[in-house]
Each structure stands twice: as structure tokens, then as C-alpha cells.
Amino acid sequence: QPIIVFDHVVKEFKDREAGKGGKSTRAVDDVTLTINQGDIFGIIGYSGAGKSTLVRLINALERPTGGTVTVLGTDITKLSEGKLRPIRQKIGMIFQQFNLFSTKTVAQNIAYPLKLDHWRKDYQDRRVAELLDFVGLKEHADKYPSQLSGGQKQRVGIARALATNPQILLADEATSALDPETTSEVLDLLKRVNEQFGITIVLITHQMNVVQQIANRVAVMSAGRVVERGDVYDVFAAP
Ligand code: ADP
Ligand code: ADP
């Protein structure tokens, strides 16, 4: 069951200094790719390959210059900001630098998306408690991000991304700032997110071992193109 479909997608950026008629960069160059419901889909490639741009097209933080992007059955290519809202609510995102609010506590960070959606305070509290339990941070609810380790910060990031019950979780280099042991712990948590809640995960990384540890499918990007794809086992099998 397809949940994200890229059909001949192109994304060009005008080079900043070039001005009118100047050169442009094809960050994504004719990508056709299907991600199925329940996948942990790894997108791997060197820096500058176009991975972030591809993933930002999924929540329409970027709009394609060509082709179509379909998410949860809706063609979002030209959807207005208003109509994108219900789709964006079904997509959570986590980041390399965690992007937590430094002046909010752990519990307040996790509650933030619920607050934006005007959920009742008692529901917010119940949901935050549930999520703290799920990510194993119950004892840290009232701490600030600066009092947490990198792995704990990413657990908060994951809890916050899950707060509104998304169907898709986008992870942009989510373990790249962590040491190998912490990386493994966070990947195990992402695996539980996938297995317990059936959430589809799209995971960008430049680290092959990350993809090998949790992804079932993978696409290899280079210079804006998907140069290889398939089951992780097949793509990384020795020739
Ligand atoms: P990756 O995530 O694989 O490192 P990116 O998607 O960030 O790759 O970048 C792909 C290419 O697009 C790079 O050449 C980058 O410089 C360019 N690019 C990305 N975002 C922009 C932007 N907003 N403006 C201009 N060029 C951009
Ligand atoms: P507002 O009038 O502030 O826009 P809503 O209409 O979004 O608030 O929500 C009204 C009430 O419905 C809220 O107090 C909240 O508890 C509940 N609620 C909001 N969103 C949902 C949802 N997605 N599912 C179930 N209940 C919701």
C-alpha cells in the first residue's frame, strides 16, 4: 500500500548569487519512488546528494519544480497551505540537532504540538505522560534540554513528533550527532515506533550501518538521482 509516491520529481534551486537567468542546481533530478505503508525506508547518500530536499518535499516544506508528490493518497504538488494542514498533521519530523525549545521543559516540549492544536489540558497531560513512558523519560519531565544527554534529547524529539499521532515520521540525520551506542538505542526506539504504532518511517542518513540496522527498504541517492534501490539485504549484499 503506497503512502508516499514521487513521480518524476524535479527540484531546482536558483543559485543564490547568479541572479536572473543565472545557473540553477538540480537538488532532485527526476526521482520516481514509492514508499509503502509500514516501511522503514532509508535514504542514503553523501552530503549534497539531495536527501534533505527529497524529504522536505514530503511535507511540502519544498515544492517541486516538476513531477508530482502524492502523500496519503493526496496529490500535494500544488495544494494550498490551508489544504496541506491536515496532511502535515499526519507527518512528524525529527532532526539532527533535535530542535527542542531550550526554554521549555521536556514535558512542555512534548506538549507543544498538542497546544498548537488546542487540545484540552487534561488530554495534553495524559498524552505527554503516555509518551514520556514510551520513550523512557518519566523521571525527566521537568528538566530542560540543556540538562539532558544527546540520546535523551532525541527521545524528547521523537515523543514530540509522535504527540499528534502521525502516520509518517521523517528523520533527517536523526542519529548523526550521537555516539554509536546512543545511535543504537535511538534506532531501537524508532523500530518500536514502527512496530507498535505502524508508523511509516523515512530516514535520511549518510551512515550505511544506520540503514542496515533498521531499514527494510533503501534508496541510494547521488547528484539528485536515485541510483540504486530495493530491499536493504539486496542493495548491500556483497557482489
Ligand atoms: P543532502 O541532504 O543529501 O546533503 P540537500 O538536499 O541538502 O542534500 O542538497 C542538495 C543540493 O541542493 C546541494 O547542492 C545544495 O547545495 C542544494 N540546495 C539545497 N537547498 C538549497 C536552497 N534552499 N537553495 C539553493 N540550493 C540548495
Ligand atoms: P478550537 O475550537 O480551539 O479550534 P478544536 O475545534 O480543534 O478547538 O477542538 C475542540 C475540542 O475538541 C478540543 O477541546 C479538543 O479536546 C478536542 N479535539 C481537538 N482536536 C481533536 C482531535 N483530532 N480528535 C479528538 N478530539 C479533538
Coordinates of C-alpha atoms and ligand atoms in Angstrom, one line a residue:
Q1 CA 0.0 0.0 0.0
P2 CA 1.8 3.2 -1.2
I3 CA 1.8 6.0 1.3
I4 CA 4.3 8.4 -0.4
V5 CA 4.8 8.4 -4.2
F6 CA 7.3 10.6 -6.1
D7 CA 6.6 10.6 -9.8
H8 CA 9.3 12.2 -12.0
V9 CA 10.0 14.8 -9.3
V10 CA 12.5 17.6 -10.0
K11 CA 13.5 20.3 -7.6
E12 CA 15.7 23.1 -8.9
F13 CA 17.2 25.9 -6.8
K14 CA 18.3 29.1 -8.4
D15 CA 21.9 29.7 -7.4
R16 CA 21.8 32.5 -4.9
E17 CA 24.4 34.8 -6.4
A18 CA 23.6 34.1 -10.0
G19 CA 20.6 36.5 -10.3
K20 CA 18.2 36.5 -13.2
G21 CA 18.9 33.9 -15.9
G22 CA 21.7 32.5 -13.8
K23 CA 22.5 28.9 -13.3
S24 CA 20.5 26.6 -11.1
T25 CA 21.1 23.5 -9.1
R26 CA 19.0 20.3 -9.6
A27 CA 18.8 19.1 -6.0
V28 CA 16.4 16.4 -7.0
D29 CA 16.6 15.2 -10.6
D30 CA 13.8 13.1 -12.0
V31 CA 13.1 10.9 -8.9
T32 CA 10.3 8.3 -9.2
L33 CA 10.0 6.4 -5.9
T34 CA 7.2 4.7 -3.9
I35 CA 7.3 4.3 -0.1
N36 CA 4.8 1.8 1.3
Q37 CA 2.8 2.0 4.4
G38 CA 4.8 0.4 7.3
D39 CA 8.2 0.7 5.7
I40 CA 11.3 1.9 7.4
F41 CA 12.7 3.5 4.3
G42 CA 16.3 4.5 4.3
I43 CA 17.5 7.3 2.0
I44 CA 21.3 7.2 1.9
G45 CA 23.9 9.2 0.1
Y46 CA 26.8 11.7 0.5
S47 CA 26.3 15.3 1.6
G48 CA 24.7 17.3 -1.2
A49 CA 23.1 14.3 -2.8
G50 CA 19.6 15.7 -2.4
K51 CA 18.3 13.7 0.5
S52 CA 17.0 16.5 2.6
T53 CA 15.4 18.2 -0.3
L54 CA 13.6 15.0 -1.2
V55 CA 12.3 14.6 2.3
R56 CA 11.2 18.2 2.6
L57 CA 9.1 17.7 -0.5
I58 CA 7.0 15.1 1.6
N59 CA 5.7 17.8 4.0
A60 CA 5.8 20.5 1.3
L61 CA 8.5 22.5 3.0
E62 CA 9.7 22.5 -0.6
R63 CA 7.6 22.5 -3.7
P64 CA 8.7 20.5 -6.8
T65 CA 9.6 22.3 -10.0
G66 CA 8.5 19.2 -11.9
G67 CA 6.6 16.0 -11.4
T68 CA 4.1 15.1 -8.7
V69 CA 4.3 14.2 -5.0
T70 CA 1.4 12.2 -3.5
V71 CA 1.2 11.7 0.2
L72 CA -1.5 9.6 2.0
G73 CA -3.4 9.4 -1.3
T74 CA -3.5 13.2 -1.9
D75 CA -1.5 14.9 -4.7
I76 CA 0.2 17.7 -2.6
T77 CA 2.2 19.1 -5.5
K78 CA 0.1 22.3 -5.8
L79 CA -2.0 22.1 -2.7
S80 CA -2.6 25.4 -0.8
E81 CA -1.2 25.9 2.6
G82 CA -4.7 25.6 4.1
K83 CA -5.4 22.3 2.5
L84 CA -1.9 21.0 3.4
R85 CA -2.7 21.4 7.1
P86 CA -4.5 18.1 7.7
I87 CA -1.7 16.2 5.8
R88 CA 1.1 17.9 7.7
Q89 CA -0.7 16.9 10.9
K90 CA -0.2 13.3 9.9
I91 CA 3.6 13.8 9.5
G92 CA 6.1 14.1 12.3
M93 CA 9.7 15.1 11.9
I94 CA 12.9 14.7 13.9
F95 CA 16.2 16.4 13.3
Q96 CA 20.0 16.0 13.7
Q97 CA 20.2 18.9 16.2
F98 CA 16.9 17.9 17.9
N99 CA 15.4 21.4 17.5
L100 CA 14.0 21.4 21.1
F101 CA 12.8 24.6 22.7
S102 CA 15.6 25.4 25.2
T103 CA 13.3 27.5 27.5
K104 CA 10.6 24.7 27.7
T105 CA 10.8 21.6 29.9
V106 CA 10.8 18.1 28.5
A107 CA 7.0 17.9 29.2
Q108 CA 6.3 21.3 27.6
N109 CA 8.3 20.4 24.5
I110 CA 6.3 17.2 24.0
A111 CA 3.0 19.1 24.7
Y112 CA 3.8 21.9 22.2
P113 CA 2.1 20.4 19.1
L114 CA -0.9 19.5 21.2
K115 CA -1.1 23.0 22.5
L116 CA -0.9 24.3 18.9
D117 CA -3.9 22.1 18.0
H118 CA -5.9 23.4 21.0
W119 CA -6.2 20.1 22.8
R120 CA -7.7 20.2 26.2
K121 CA -5.2 20.5 29.0
D122 CA -6.2 17.2 30.6
Y123 CA -5.8 15.4 27.3
Q124 CA -2.4 17.0 26.8
D125 CA -1.2 15.9 30.2
R126 CA -2.4 12.3 29.7
R127 CA -0.8 12.1 26.2
V128 CA 2.5 13.6 27.5
A129 CA 2.6 11.1 30.3
E130 CA 2.0 8.2 27.9
L131 CA 4.8 9.5 25.6
L132 CA 7.3 10.0 28.4
D133 CA 6.6 6.4 29.4
F134 CA 7.1 5.2 25.9
V135 CA 10.4 6.9 25.4
G136 CA 11.6 6.1 28.9
L137 CA 11.9 9.7 30.2
K138 CA 9.3 9.8 33.0
E139 CA 11.8 10.9 35.6
H140 CA 13.0 13.8 33.4
A141 CA 9.7 15.5 32.6
D142 CA 10.6 18.8 34.4
K143 CA 14.2 19.1 33.2
Y144 CA 15.3 21.4 30.5
P145 CA 17.0 20.2 27.3
S146 CA 20.4 21.5 28.5
Q147 CA 20.2 19.0 31.4
L148 CA 19.8 16.0 29.0
S149 CA 22.3 13.9 27.1
G150 CA 22.1 13.8 23.3
G151 CA 20.2 10.5 23.3
Q152 CA 17.7 11.8 25.8
K153 CA 17.2 14.9 23.7
Q154 CA 16.4 12.9 20.6
R155 CA 13.9 10.8 22.7
V156 CA 12.2 14.1 23.5
G157 CA 12.2 14.9 19.8
I158 CA 10.6 11.6 19.0
A159 CA 8.0 12.0 21.7
R160 CA 7.1 15.4 20.4
A161 CA 6.9 14.2 16.8
L162 CA 4.5 11.4 17.9
A163 CA 2.3 13.6 20.1
T164 CA -0.4 14.1 17.4
N165 CA -0.4 10.5 16.3
P166 CA 1.2 10.9 12.9
Q167 CA 1.2 8.2 10.3
I168 CA 4.6 9.2 8.9
L169 CA 7.8 10.1 10.7
L170 CA 10.6 11.9 8.8
A171 CA 14.0 11.5 10.4
D172 CA 16.7 13.8 8.9
E173 CA 20.1 12.6 10.1
A174 CA 18.5 11.9 13.4
T175 CA 21.4 9.9 14.8
S176 CA 24.3 11.8 13.2
A177 CA 25.1 13.8 16.3
L178 CA 25.1 10.7 18.6
D179 CA 27.8 8.2 19.5
P180 CA 27.5 4.6 18.2
E181 CA 25.9 3.2 21.4
T182 CA 23.3 6.0 21.7
T183 CA 22.6 5.7 18.0
S184 CA 21.7 2.1 18.5
E185 CA 19.4 3.0 21.4
V186 CA 17.6 5.6 19.3
L187 CA 17.3 3.3 16.4
D188 CA 15.8 0.6 18.6
L189 CA 13.2 3.2 19.8
L190 CA 12.4 4.1 16.1
K191 CA 11.9 0.4 15.4
R192 CA 9.4 0.2 18.3
V193 CA 7.6 3.3 16.9
N194 CA 7.3 1.4 13.6
E195 CA 6.2 -1.9 15.0
Q196 CA 3.9 -0.8 17.8
F197 CA 2.1 2.0 16.0
G198 CA 2.6 1.0 12.4
I199 CA 4.1 4.4 11.6
T200 CA 6.0 4.6 8.3
I201 CA 9.5 6.0 8.8
V202 CA 11.6 7.8 6.2
L203 CA 15.1 8.0 7.5
I204 CA 17.8 10.1 5.8
T205 CA 21.4 9.2 6.7
H206 CA 24.9 9.2 5.3
Q207 CA 25.7 6.2 7.5
M208 CA 25.3 2.7 5.9
N209 CA 25.2 1.0 9.3
V210 CA 22.1 3.0 10.3
V211 CA 20.2 1.8 7.3
Q212 CA 21.4 -1.8 7.8
Q213 CA 20.3 -1.8 11.4
I214 CA 16.6 -0.8 11.0
A215 CA 15.5 -0.1 7.4
N216 CA 13.7 -2.7 5.3
R217 CA 13.9 -0.7 2.0
V218 CA 16.6 1.7 0.8
A219 CA 17.2 4.2 -1.9
V220 CA 20.7 5.4 -2.7
M221 CA 20.9 9.0 -3.9
S222 CA 23.7 10.6 -5.8
A223 CA 23.6 14.1 -7.5
G224 CA 19.9 14.3 -7.1
R225 CA 19.1 10.9 -8.6
V226 CA 18.1 7.6 -7.1
V227 CA 21.0 5.4 -8.3
E228 CA 20.0 2.2 -6.6
R229 CA 17.0 0.9 -4.6
G230 CA 15.5 -2.2 -3.1
D231 CA 15.5 -4.4 -0.1
V232 CA 18.3 -3.5 2.2
Y233 CA 19.6 -7.0 2.1
D234 CA 19.8 -7.0 -1.7
V235 CA 21.3 -3.5 -2.0
F236 CA 24.0 -4.1 0.5
A237 CA 24.7 -7.7 -0.4
A238 CA 28.3 -8.5 -1.4
P239 CA 28.5 -8.9 -5.2
Ligands
ADP1 P1 21.7 16.3 1.3 O1 20.6 16.3 2.2 O2 21.9 14.9 0.6 O3 23.0 16.7 1.9 P2 20.5 18.6 0.1 O4 19.1 18.2 -0.3 O5 20.6 19.3 1.3 O6 21.4 17.3 0.1 O7 21.1 19.5 -1.1 C1 21.2 19.1 -2.5 C2 21.7 20.2 -3.3 O8 20.8 21.2 -3.4 C3 23.0 20.8 -2.8 O9 23.8 21.1 -3.9 C4 22.6 22.0 -2.1 O10 23.6 23.0 -2.1 C5 21.4 22.4 -2.9 N1 20.4 23.2 -2.1 C6 19.6 22.6 -1.1 N2 18.8 23.6 -0.6 C7 19.0 24.7 -1.3 C8 18.5 26.0 -1.3 N3 17.5 26.4 -0.4 N4 18.9 26.9 -2.2 C9 19.9 26.6 -3.0 N5 20.4 25.4 -3.1 C10 20.0 24.4 -2.3
ADP2 P1 -10.7 25.1 18.7 O1 -12.1 25.5 18.9 O2 -9.8 25.8 19.7 O3 -10.1 25.2 17.3 P2 -11.0 22.4 18.2 O4 -12.3 22.6 17.5 O5 -9.8 21.9 17.5 O6 -10.6 23.6 19.1 O7 -11.2 21.3 19.3 C1 -12.3 21.4 20.2 C2 -12.1 20.3 21.3 O8 -12.1 19.0 20.6 C3 -10.8 20.4 22.0 O9 -11.0 20.9 23.3 C4 -10.2 19.1 22.0 O10 -10.2 18.5 23.3 C5 -11.0 18.3 21.1 N1 -10.2 17.9 19.9 C6 -9.4 18.7 19.1 N2 -8.8 18.0 18.1 C7 -9.3 16.7 18.3 C8 -9.0 15.5 17.6 N3 -8.2 15.5 16.5 N4 -9.6 14.4 18.0 C9 -10.4 14.4 19.0 N5 -10.7 15.5 19.8 C10 -10.1 16.7 19.4

